Coordinates of C-alpha atoms and ligand atoms in Angstrom, one line a residue:
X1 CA 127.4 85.0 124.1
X2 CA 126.0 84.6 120.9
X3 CA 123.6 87.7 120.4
X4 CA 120.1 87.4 118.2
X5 CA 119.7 90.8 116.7
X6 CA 116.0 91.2 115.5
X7 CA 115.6 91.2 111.7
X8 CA 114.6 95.3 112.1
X9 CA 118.4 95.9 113.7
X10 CA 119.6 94.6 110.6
X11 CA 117.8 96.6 108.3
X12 CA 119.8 99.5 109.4
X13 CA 122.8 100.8 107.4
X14 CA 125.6 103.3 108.9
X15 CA 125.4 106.6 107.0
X16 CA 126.8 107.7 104.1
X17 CA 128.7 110.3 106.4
X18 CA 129.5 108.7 109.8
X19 CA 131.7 106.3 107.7
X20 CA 134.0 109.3 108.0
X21 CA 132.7 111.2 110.7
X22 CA 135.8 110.8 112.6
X23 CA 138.2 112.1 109.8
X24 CA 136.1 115.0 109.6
X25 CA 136.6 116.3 113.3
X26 CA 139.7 117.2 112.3
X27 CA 139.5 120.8 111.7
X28 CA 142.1 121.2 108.6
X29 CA 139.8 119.5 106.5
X30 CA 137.1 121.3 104.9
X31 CA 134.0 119.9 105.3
X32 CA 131.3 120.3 102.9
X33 CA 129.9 117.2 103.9
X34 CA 127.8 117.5 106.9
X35 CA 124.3 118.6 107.7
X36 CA 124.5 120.2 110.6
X37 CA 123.7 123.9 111.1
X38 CA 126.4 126.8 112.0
X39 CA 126.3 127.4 115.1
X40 CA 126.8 131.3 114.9
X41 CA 123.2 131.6 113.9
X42 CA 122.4 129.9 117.6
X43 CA 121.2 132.6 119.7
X44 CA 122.8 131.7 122.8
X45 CA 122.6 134.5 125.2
X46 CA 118.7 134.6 124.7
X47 CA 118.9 130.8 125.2
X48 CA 121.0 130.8 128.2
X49 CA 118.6 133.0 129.8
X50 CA 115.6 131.1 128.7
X51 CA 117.0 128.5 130.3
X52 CA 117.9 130.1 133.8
X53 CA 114.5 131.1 133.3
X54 CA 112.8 127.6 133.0
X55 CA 115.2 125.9 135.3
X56 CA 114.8 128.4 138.8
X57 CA 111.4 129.9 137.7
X58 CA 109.3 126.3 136.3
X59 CA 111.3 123.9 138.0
X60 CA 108.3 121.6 138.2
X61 CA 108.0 121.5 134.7
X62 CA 111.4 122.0 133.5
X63 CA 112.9 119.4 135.6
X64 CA 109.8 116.8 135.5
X65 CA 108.4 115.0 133.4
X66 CA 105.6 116.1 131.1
X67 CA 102.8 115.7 128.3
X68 CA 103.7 112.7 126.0
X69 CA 102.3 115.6 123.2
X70 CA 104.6 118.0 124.3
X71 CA 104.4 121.3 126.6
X72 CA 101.3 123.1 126.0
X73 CA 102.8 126.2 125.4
X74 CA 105.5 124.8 123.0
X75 CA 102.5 123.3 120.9
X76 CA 100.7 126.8 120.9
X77 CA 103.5 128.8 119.9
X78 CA 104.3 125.9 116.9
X79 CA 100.5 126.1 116.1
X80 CA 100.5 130.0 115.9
X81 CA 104.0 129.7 113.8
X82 CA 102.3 126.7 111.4
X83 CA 99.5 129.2 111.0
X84 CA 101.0 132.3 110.1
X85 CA 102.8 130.2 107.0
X86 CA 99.1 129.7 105.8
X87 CA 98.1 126.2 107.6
X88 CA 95.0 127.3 108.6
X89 CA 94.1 123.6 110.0
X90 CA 97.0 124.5 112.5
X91 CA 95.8 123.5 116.0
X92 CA 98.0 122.8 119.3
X93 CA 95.8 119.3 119.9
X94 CA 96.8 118.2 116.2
X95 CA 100.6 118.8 117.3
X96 CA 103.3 116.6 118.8
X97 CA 106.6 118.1 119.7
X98 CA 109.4 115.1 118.9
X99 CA 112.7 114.7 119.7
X100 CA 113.7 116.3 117.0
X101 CA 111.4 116.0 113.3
X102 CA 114.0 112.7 113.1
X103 CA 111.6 111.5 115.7
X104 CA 108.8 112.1 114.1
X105 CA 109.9 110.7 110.9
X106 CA 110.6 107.3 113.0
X107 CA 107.3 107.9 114.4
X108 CA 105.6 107.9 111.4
X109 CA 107.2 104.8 110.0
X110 CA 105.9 103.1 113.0
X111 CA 102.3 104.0 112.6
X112 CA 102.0 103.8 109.1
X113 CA 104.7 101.3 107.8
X114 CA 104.5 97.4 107.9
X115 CA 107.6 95.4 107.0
X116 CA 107.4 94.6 103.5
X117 CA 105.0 97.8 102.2
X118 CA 106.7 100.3 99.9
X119 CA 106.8 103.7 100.2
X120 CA 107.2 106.2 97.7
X121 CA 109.9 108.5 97.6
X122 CA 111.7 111.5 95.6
X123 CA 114.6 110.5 93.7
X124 CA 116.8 111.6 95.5
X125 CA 115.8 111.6 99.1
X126 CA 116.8 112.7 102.7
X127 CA 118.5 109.6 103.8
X128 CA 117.6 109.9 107.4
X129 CA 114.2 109.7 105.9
X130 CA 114.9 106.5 104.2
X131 CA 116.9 105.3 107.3
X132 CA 113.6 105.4 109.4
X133 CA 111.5 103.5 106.8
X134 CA 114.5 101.1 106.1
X135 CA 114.3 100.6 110.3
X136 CA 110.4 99.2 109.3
X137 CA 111.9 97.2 106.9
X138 CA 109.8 99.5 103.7
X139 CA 111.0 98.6 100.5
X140 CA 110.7 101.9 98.5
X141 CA 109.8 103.0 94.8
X142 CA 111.0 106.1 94.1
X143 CA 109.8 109.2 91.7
X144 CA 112.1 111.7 90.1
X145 CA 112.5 115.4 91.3
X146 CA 114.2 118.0 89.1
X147 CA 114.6 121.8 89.9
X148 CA 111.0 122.5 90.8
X149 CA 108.8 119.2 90.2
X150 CA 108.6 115.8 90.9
X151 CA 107.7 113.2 88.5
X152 CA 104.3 112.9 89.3
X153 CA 103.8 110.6 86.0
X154 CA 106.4 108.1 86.8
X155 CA 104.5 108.2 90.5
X156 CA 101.6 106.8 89.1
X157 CA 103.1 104.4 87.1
X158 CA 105.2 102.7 89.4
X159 CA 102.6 102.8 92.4
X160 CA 99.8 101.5 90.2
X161 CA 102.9 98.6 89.3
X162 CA 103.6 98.3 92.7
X163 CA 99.9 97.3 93.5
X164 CA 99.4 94.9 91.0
X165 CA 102.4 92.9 92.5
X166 CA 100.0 92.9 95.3
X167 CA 102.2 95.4 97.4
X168 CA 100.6 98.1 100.1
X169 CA 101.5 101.6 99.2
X170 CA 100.1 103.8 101.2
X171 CA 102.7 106.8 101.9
X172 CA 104.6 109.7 100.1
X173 CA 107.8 111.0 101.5
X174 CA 109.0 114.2 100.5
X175 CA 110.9 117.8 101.0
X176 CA 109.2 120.2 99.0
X177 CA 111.7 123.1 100.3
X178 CA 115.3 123.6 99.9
X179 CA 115.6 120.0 99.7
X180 CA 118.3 117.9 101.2
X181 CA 120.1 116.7 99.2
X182 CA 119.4 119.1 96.3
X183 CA 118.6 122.2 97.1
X184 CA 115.7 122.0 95.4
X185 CA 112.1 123.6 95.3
X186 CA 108.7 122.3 94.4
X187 CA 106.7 125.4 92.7
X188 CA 103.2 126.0 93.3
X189 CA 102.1 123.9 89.8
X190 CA 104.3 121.0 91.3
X191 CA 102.7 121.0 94.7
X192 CA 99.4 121.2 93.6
X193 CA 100.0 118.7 90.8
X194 CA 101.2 116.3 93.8
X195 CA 98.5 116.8 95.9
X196 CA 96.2 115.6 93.0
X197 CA 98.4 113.0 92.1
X198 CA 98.5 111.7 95.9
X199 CA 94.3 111.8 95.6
X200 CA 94.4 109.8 92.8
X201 CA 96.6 107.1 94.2
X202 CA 95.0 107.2 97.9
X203 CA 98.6 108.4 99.2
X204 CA 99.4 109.8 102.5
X205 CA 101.9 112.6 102.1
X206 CA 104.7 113.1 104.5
X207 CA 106.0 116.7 103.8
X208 CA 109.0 117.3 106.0
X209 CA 110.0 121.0 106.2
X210 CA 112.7 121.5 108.2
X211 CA 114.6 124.2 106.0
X212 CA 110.9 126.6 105.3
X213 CA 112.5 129.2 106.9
X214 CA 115.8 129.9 105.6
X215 CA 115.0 131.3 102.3
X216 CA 117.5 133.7 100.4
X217 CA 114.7 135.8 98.6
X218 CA 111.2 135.5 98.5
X219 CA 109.4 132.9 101.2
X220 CA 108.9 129.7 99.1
X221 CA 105.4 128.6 97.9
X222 CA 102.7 127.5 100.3
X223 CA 103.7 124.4 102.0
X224 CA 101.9 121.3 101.0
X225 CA 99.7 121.1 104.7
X226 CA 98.4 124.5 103.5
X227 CA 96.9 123.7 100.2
X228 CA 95.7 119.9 102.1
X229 CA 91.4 120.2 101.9
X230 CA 91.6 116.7 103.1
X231 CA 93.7 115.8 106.0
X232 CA 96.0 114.0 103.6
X233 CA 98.9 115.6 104.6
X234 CA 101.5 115.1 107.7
X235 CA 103.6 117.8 108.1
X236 CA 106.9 117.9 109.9
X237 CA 109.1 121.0 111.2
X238 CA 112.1 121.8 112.9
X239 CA 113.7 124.6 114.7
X240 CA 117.1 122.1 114.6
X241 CA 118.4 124.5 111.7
X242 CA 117.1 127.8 113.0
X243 CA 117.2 127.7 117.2
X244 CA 119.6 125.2 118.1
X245 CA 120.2 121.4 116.6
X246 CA 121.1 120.4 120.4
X247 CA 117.1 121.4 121.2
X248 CA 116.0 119.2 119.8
X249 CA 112.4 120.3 119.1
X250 CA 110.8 119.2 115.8
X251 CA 107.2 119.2 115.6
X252 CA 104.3 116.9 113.7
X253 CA 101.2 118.0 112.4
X254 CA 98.5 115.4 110.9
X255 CA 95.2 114.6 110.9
X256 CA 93.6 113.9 114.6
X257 CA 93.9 110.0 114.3
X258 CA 97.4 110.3 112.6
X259 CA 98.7 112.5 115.6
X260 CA 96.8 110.0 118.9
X261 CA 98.5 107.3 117.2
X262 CA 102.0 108.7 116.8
X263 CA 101.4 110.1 120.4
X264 CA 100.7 106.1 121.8
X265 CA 104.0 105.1 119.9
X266 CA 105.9 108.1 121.5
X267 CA 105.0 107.3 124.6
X268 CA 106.5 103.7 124.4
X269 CA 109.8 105.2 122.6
X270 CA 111.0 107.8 125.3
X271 CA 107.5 109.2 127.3
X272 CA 108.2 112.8 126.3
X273 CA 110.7 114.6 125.0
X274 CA 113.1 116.5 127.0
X275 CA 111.1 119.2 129.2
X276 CA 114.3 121.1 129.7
X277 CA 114.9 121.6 125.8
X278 CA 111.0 122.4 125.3
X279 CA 110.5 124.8 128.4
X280 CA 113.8 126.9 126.8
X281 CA 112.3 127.1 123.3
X282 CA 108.9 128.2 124.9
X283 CA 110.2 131.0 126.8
X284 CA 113.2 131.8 124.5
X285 CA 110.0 132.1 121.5
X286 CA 107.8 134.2 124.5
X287 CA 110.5 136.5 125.3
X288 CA 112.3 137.3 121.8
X289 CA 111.5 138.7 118.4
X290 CA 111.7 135.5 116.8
X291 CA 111.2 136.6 113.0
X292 CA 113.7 139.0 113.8
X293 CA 116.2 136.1 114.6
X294 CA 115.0 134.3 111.4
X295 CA 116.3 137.6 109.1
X296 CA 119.5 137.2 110.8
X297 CA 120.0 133.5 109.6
X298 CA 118.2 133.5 106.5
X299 CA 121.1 136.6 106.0
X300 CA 123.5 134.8 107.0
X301 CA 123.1 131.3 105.2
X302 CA 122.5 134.0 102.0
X303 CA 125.8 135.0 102.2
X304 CA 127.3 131.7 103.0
X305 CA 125.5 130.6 99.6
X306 CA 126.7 133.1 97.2
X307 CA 130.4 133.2 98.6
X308 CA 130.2 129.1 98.3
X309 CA 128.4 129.5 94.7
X310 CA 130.5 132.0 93.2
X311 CA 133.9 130.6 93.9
X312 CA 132.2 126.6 93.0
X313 CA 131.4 128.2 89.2
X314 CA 134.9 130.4 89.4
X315 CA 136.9 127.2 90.3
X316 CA 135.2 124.1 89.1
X317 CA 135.2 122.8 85.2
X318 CA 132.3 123.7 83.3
X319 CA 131.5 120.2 82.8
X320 CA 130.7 120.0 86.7
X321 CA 127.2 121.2 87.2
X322 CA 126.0 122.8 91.1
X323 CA 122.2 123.1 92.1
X324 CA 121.2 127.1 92.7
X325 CA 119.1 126.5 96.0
X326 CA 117.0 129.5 97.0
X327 CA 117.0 128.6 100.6
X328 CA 118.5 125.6 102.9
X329 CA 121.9 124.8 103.5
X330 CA 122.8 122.3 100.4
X331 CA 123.6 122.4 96.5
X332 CA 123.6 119.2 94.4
X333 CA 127.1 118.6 92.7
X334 CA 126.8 116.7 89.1
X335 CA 130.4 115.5 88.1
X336 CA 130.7 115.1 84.1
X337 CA 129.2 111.5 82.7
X338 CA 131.1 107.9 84.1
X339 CA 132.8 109.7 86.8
X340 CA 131.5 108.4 90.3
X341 CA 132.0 110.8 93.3
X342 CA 132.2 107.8 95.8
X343 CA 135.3 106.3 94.4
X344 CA 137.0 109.8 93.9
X345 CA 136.3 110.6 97.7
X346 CA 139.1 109.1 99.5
X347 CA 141.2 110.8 96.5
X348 CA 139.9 114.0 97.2
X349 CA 140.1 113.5 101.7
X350 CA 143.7 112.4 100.9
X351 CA 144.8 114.8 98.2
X352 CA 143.4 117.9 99.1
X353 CA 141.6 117.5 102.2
X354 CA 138.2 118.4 101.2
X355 CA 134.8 115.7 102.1
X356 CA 131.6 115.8 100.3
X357 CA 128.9 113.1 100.6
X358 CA 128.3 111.2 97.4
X359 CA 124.9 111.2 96.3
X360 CA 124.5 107.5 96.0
X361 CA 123.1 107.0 99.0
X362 CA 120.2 109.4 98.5
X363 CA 118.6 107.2 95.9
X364 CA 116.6 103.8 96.5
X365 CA 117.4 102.7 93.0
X366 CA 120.5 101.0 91.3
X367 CA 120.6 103.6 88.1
X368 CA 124.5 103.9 87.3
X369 CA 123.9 107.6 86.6
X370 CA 123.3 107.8 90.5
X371 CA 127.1 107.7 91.4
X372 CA 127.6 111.1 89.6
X373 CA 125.9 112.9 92.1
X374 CA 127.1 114.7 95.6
X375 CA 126.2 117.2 97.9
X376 CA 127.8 120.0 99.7
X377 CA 127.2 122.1 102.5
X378 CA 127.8 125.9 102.6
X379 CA 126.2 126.0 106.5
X380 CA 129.8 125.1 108.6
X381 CA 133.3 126.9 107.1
X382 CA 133.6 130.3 107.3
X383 CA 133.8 132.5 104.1
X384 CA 137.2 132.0 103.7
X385 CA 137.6 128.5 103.7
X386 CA 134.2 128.4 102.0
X387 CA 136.5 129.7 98.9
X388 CA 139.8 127.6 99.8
X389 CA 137.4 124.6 99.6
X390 CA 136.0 125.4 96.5
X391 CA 139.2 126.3 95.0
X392 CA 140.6 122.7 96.4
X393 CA 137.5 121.1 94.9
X394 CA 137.7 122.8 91.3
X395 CA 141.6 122.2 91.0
X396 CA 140.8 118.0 92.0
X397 CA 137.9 118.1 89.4
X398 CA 139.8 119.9 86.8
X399 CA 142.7 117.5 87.6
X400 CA 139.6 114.2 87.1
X401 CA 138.0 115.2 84.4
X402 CA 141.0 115.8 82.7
Ligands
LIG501 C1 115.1 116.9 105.6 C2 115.5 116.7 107.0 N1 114.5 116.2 107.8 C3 114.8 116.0 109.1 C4 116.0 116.3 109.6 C5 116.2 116.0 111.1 O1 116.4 117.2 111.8 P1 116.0 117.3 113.4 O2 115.8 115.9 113.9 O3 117.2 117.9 114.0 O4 114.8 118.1 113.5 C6 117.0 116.8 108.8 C7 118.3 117.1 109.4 O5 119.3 117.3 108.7 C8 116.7 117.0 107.5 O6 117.6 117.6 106.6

C-alpha cells in the first residue's frame, strides 16, 4: 500500500532527544539531557489518595466524560492560583485545562497559525514550542534573548521585514521564566519593553510558564498576563514540573474569543482531557497545603542546581561557559568558539557515558555560532552522579578543547 501522508505529517521532525531516547534508558549513563521532572518531588501518597478519593467517591465524574473546558473545580482552583501570581484578569470561564500546556501550545497553533504565516520566536526556543508551529507548517523569524532580555529591536526589524515580503505575522512565542533551554529570565524592564514592543507590531504574545514556580530565591518578576491591559496576552501553565508530568494538566488563559476558539478545536482533538487526571489534581489541590509542596520542590531543584553548578565551574575549562538560572530545571552550556556540541555527542555517549542535547535545535536560524550551544538538566541524577557527570563532562571538554 502506498500511503499519502498529508503535507502537515511531513512538517514534523523527530526530536533532538528521542534520537537517543533509547540509549538513555540505560541507567549507567548520566543523563543531562532530558526534560522531564524528578520524580521525588511527586507527592504520591497525597495523590494516591486523591485518586481513591475521585475514583469511589465521584465516580460519575471521574470515570465519565466531562466539560471540553475542563472540570469546574480544576479551572477555579487554576484561576485562584493565576490570581494570587498577580493576574488579576484570572477567571475560571477564560481557562481551558489541556492535556498537558503541550496541548495547548498545539491548540494555539491551530487557532491562530495558517501554513505559510511566521511566527516570531526567542532565539533560542522551547522546541516543543517550535514542533507545534512546525505541525501548522509556520515558518518562523526569530529574536535574540540574552540573560534577562529579548531583542526587542531586532523584533521589530525583522517582523516589519517579514510584512513587506507580504507575510502574516501575527504571534510571539516565548518563556519569560527559567527558560528552556537557557535558564534564562526576562526582568521587569524586558517584559515591559515586550509588551510595548508586541503593541507596536500588533503581536499576540504566547507566554508559556510552565517552570514560574520553581524559583531558587526570590519569585521571578510579574508574568507577562499580569502586566497585559489589553487582552494581548495568552498565557500557558503547567503543574507537569510541580504535581506530576503523568497528570497531565496544563492550563490556558487568553482573551474570551481566544479561549471559545481553542475550546471548539479541543473538542475535535480528544473531547476533554482525562477526567481521572483532572478530578486527582482537584482534590489533591483541595485537600493539601499546596504552597507548602511548592517549598519542598523549589528546595529541592535548589540544591540540585548548586551541587550541578558548582562541580560544572570546578570541573569544566574556563573557556566553557554555563547559564546561572534562578529557577527551572536547565543551564545553557557554551563550548569555546568552532567547537560544535552535536558532532562531539556521540564522542561524549561513547567515551564517557554522559548525554546532553545540543542546542542546535532550539534555534530557527542557520547562524554557525548556533552549534556551540547545549543544554543540561540538573532535575534527574541524584547528587552524586550530578558531580560524577560533571566531572565526566569537564575531563571530555578539557580533553576537546585541548
Ligand atoms: C517550556 C515548556 N513548555 C511546555 C512544556 C510541556 O509540558 P507539559 O505538556 O507537560 O505541561 C514543557 C515541557 O518540558 C516546557 O519545557
Amino acid at each position: 500500500v502506498i500511503v499519502r501522508f498529508s503535507k502537515d505529517s511531513g512538517a514534523l521532525r523527530p526530536s533532538a532527544i528521542r534520537r537517543f531516547a533509547s540509549l538513555l534508558q540505560d541507567p549507567s549513563y548520566f543523563s543531562f539531557a532530558g526534560g522531564a521532572p524528578n520524580p521525588l518531588t511527586f507527592p504520591s501518597e497525597a495523590l494516591a489518595e486523591a485518586a481513591r478519593e475521585a475514583i469511589l467517591t465521584h465516580r460519575d465524574v471521574a470515570l465519565q466524560y466531562g466539560p471540553t473546558a475542563g472540570l469546574p473545580e480544576l479551572r477555579r482552583a487554576t484561576a485562584q492560583i493565576l490570581y494570587a501570581r498577580g493576574v488579576v484578569s484570572s477567571h475560571p470561564d477564560r481557562i481551558v485545562i489541556t492535556t498537558g500546556s503541550q496541548q495547548g501550545l498545539d491548540l494555539l497553533a491551530r487557532v491562530l497559525v495558517d501554513p505559510g504565516d511566521v511566527v516570531a520566536v526567542e532565539s533560542p526556543a522551547y522546541v516543543g514550542g517550535l514542533a507545534a508551529f512546525a505541525a501548522r507548517r509556520a515558518q518562523f523569524l526569530a529574536a535574540r534573548r540574552d540573560a534577562d532580555r529579548l531583542d526587542v529591536e531586532e523584533l521589530a526589524r525583522k517582523v516589519r521585514r517579514a510584512r513587506s515580503e507580504g507575510r502574516r505575522v501575527s504571534v510571539l512565542y516565548t518563556i519569560p521564566n527559567f527558560q528552556n533551554p537557557s535558564g534564562w529570565t526576562l526582568s521587569l524592564a524586558a517584559r515591559r519593553e515586550l509588551l510595548s514592543a508586541a503593541a507596536e507590531l500588533d503581536l499576540l504574545v504566547l507566554e508559556d510558564d510552565p517552570y514560574a514556580e520553581i524559583h531558587f530565591g526570590e519569585p521571578p518578576p510579574a508574568p507577562l498576563a499580569a502586566l497585559d491591559q489589553e487582552g494581548r496576552v495568552v498565557h500557558l501553565g503547567s503543574f507537569s514540573k510541580t504535581l506530576s508530568a503523568g497528570l497531565r494538566c496544563g492550563f490556558l488563559l487568553g482573551a474570551e474569543e481566544i479561549v471559545r476558539k481553542v475550546e471548539l478545536t479541543k473538542q475535535a482533538a480528544d473531547l476533554c482531557s482525562s477526567m481521572l487526571d483532572q478530578s486527582t489534581l482537584a482534590i489533591y489541590l483541595a485537600r493539601n497545603d499546596y504552597a507548602a509542596h511548592l517549598v519542598g520542590v523549589r528546595k529541592f531543584y535548589a540544591e540540585q542546581k548548586a551541587i550541578f553548578l558548582t562541580a560544572l565551574r570546578e570541573e569544566c575549562p574556563a573557556t566553557v561557559e554555563t547559564s546561572e538560572p534562578a529557577g527551572g530545571l536547565f543551564t545553557w552550556g557554551a563550548l569555546p568558539a568552532g567547537l560544535d556540541a552535536e558532532m562531539l555527542l556521540d564522542r561524549l555517549l561513547a567515551e564517557e557515558k554522559v548525554a546532553y542535547v545540543p542546542g542546535r535545535s532550539f534555534f530557527v536560524d542557520e547562524n554557525p555560532d548556533n552549534g556551540r550551544w547545549f543544554r543540561l538538566t540538573f532535575a534527574k541524577e541524584p547528587p552524586d552522579r550530578l558531580e560524577e557527570g560533571a566531572r565526566r563532562l569537564g575531563r571530555f571538554l578539557a580533553r576537546v578543547a585541548a
